[in-house]
Coordinates of C-alpha atoms in Angstrom, one line a residue:
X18 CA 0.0 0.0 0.0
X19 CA 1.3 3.3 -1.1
X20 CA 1.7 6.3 1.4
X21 CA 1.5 10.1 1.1
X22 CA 4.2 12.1 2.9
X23 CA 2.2 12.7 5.6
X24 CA 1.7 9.3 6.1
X25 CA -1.7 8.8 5.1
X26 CA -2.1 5.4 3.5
X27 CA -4.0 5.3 0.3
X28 CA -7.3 3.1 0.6
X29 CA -9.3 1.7 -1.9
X30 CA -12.7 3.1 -0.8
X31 CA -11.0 6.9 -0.6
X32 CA -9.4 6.4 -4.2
X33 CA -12.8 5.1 -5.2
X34 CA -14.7 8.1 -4.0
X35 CA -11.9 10.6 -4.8
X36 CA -12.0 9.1 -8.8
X37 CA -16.0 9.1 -8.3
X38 CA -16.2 13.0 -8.1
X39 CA -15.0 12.7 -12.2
X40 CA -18.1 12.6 -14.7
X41 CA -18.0 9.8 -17.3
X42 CA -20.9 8.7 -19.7
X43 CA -21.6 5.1 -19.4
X44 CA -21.9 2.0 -22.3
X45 CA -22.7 -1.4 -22.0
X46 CA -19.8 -3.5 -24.1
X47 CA -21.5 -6.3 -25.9
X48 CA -20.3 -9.2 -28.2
X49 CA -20.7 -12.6 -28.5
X50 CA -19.2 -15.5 -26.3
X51 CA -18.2 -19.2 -26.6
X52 CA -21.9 -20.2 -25.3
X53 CA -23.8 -17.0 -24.8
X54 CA -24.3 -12.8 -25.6
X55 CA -22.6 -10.8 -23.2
X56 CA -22.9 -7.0 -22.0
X57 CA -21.5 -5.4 -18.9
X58 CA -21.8 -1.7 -17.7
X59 CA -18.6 0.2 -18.3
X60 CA -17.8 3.5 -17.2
X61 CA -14.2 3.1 -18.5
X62 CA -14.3 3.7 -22.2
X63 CA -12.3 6.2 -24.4
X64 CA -11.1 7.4 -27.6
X65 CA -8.0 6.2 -28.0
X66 CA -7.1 7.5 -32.4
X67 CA -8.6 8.4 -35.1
X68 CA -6.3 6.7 -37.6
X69 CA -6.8 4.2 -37.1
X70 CA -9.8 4.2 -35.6
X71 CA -9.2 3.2 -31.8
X72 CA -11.5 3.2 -28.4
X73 CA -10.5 1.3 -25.3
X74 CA -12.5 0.0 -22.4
X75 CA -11.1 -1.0 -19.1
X76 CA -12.8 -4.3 -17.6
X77 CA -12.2 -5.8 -14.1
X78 CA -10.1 -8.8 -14.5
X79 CA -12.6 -10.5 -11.7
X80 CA -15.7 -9.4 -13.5
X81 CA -17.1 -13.1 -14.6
X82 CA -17.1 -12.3 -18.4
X83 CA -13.7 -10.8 -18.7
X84 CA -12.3 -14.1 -20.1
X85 CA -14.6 -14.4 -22.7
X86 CA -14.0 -11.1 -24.2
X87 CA -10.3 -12.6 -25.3
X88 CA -10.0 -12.2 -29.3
X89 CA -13.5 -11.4 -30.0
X90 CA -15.1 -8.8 -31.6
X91 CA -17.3 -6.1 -29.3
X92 CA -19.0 -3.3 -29.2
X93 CA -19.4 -0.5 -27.2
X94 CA -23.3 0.8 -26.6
X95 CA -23.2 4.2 -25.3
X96 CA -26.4 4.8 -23.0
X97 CA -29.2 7.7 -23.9
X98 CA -30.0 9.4 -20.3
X99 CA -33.1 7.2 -20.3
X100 CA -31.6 4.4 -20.7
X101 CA -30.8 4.0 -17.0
X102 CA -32.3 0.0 -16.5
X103 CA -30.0 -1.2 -19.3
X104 CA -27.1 -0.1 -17.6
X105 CA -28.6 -1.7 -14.6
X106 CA -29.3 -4.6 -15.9
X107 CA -25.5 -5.5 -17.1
X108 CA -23.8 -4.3 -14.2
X109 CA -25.9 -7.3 -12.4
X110 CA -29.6 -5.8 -11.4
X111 CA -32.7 -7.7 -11.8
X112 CA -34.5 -6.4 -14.8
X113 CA -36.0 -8.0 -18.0
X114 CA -34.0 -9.2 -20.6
X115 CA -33.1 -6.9 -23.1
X116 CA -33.6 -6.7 -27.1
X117 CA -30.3 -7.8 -29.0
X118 CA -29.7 -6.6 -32.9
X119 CA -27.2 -8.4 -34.8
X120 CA -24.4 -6.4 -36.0
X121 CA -22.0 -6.9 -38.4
X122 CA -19.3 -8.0 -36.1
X123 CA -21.4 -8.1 -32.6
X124 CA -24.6 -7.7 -30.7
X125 CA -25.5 -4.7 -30.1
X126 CA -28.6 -3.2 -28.2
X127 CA -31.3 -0.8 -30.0
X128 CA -31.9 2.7 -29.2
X129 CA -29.0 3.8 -28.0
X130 CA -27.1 7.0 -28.3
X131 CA -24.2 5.8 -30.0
X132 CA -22.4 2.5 -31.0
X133 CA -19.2 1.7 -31.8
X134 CA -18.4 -1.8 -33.4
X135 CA -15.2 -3.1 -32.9
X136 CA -12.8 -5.4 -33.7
X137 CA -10.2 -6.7 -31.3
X138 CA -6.9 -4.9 -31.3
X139 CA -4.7 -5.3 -29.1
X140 CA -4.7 -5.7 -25.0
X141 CA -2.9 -4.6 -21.8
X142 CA -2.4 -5.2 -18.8
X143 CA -4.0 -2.4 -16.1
X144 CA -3.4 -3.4 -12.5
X145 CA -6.7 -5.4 -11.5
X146 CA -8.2 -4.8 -15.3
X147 CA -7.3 -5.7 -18.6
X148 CA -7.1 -2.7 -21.1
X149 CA -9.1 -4.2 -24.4
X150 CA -8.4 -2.1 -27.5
X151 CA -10.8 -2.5 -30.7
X152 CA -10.7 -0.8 -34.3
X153 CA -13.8 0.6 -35.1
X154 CA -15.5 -0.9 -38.3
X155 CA -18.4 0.6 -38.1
X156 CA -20.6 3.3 -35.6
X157 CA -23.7 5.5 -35.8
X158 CA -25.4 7.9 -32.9
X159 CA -27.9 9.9 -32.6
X160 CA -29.6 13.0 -30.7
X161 CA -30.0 13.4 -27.3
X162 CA -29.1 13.6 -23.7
X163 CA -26.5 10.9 -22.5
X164 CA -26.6 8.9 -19.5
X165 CA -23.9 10.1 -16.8
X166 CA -22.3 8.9 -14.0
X167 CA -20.7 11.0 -11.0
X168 CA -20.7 10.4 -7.5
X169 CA -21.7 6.9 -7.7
X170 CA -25.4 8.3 -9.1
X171 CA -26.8 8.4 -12.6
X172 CA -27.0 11.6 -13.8
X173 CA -28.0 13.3 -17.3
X174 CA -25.3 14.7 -19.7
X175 CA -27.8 17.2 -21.7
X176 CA -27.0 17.9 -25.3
X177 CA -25.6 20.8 -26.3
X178 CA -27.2 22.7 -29.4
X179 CA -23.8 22.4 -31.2
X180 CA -21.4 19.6 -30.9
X181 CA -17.8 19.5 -31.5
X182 CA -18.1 18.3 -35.3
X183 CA -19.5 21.8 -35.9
X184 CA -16.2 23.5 -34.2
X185 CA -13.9 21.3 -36.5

């Protein structure tokens, strides 16, 4: 366990709450397994190039599909704000089972704000999660508000009247 100079230990809950008070938007990664579909609730996804086309998304090595992602193909379904039981629902609540379309390459889910689908790239090691790289082969998204996370609560990202694609 590492220490500050004062001699205050660094815990896990205090990292977790300190790291909570940062706003991400939240995906469910989906693909297809050796015996089933798959989708966990990720709040670790980003950009990673545009040429080529990279995202990443960080996934808890204890998490009980993590093994399964190995070598396949994903992709990463970012949530509309109202979209709140889906991401529920993969990080382990009790909800109905969801609609799955068949993508090109993987499952996805329908109605979402964005998806990215993916093929695998490469992976890395990241303490106690595996950093999965895909090349995006193909995407779309859509209008409206996105599903956030801060302070361990849902929250809603509202749309902006412009984006960035009108700055560039």
């Amino acid at each position: 366990m590492n220490a500050f100079p004062d001699g205050d230990a660094i815990t896990k809950a205090g990292l977790r709450s300190c790291l909570g008070r940062f706003a991400t938007g939240v995906a469910v990664v989906t693909f297809d397994g050796p015996a089933r579909r798959y989708g966990l609730t990720v709040n670790a996804f980003t950009s990673v190039s545009l040429n080529p086309p990279l995202v990443q998304v960080a996934i808890a090595k204890h998490a009980r599909s993590h093994d399964a992602l190995r070598n396949n193909a994903f992709c990463v379904n970012v949530l509309g704000a109202e979209q709140q039981a889906l991401a529920r629902h993969f990080a382990g609540g009790d909800s109905e089972q969801p609609h799955w379309i068949d993508g090109h390459r993987a499952p996805r889910l329908p109605g979402t704000l964005a998806y990215l689908e993916c093929e695998p790239w490469r992976e890395y090691e990241g303490g106690d999660h595996t950093l999965f790289l895909g090349e995006v082969v193909d995407f779309d998204y859509r209008a409206g508000d996105a599903l956030g996370y801060v302070n361990s609560r849902f929250t809603t990202i509202a749309e902006q009247d412009l984006g960035i694609e009108y700055l560039i």
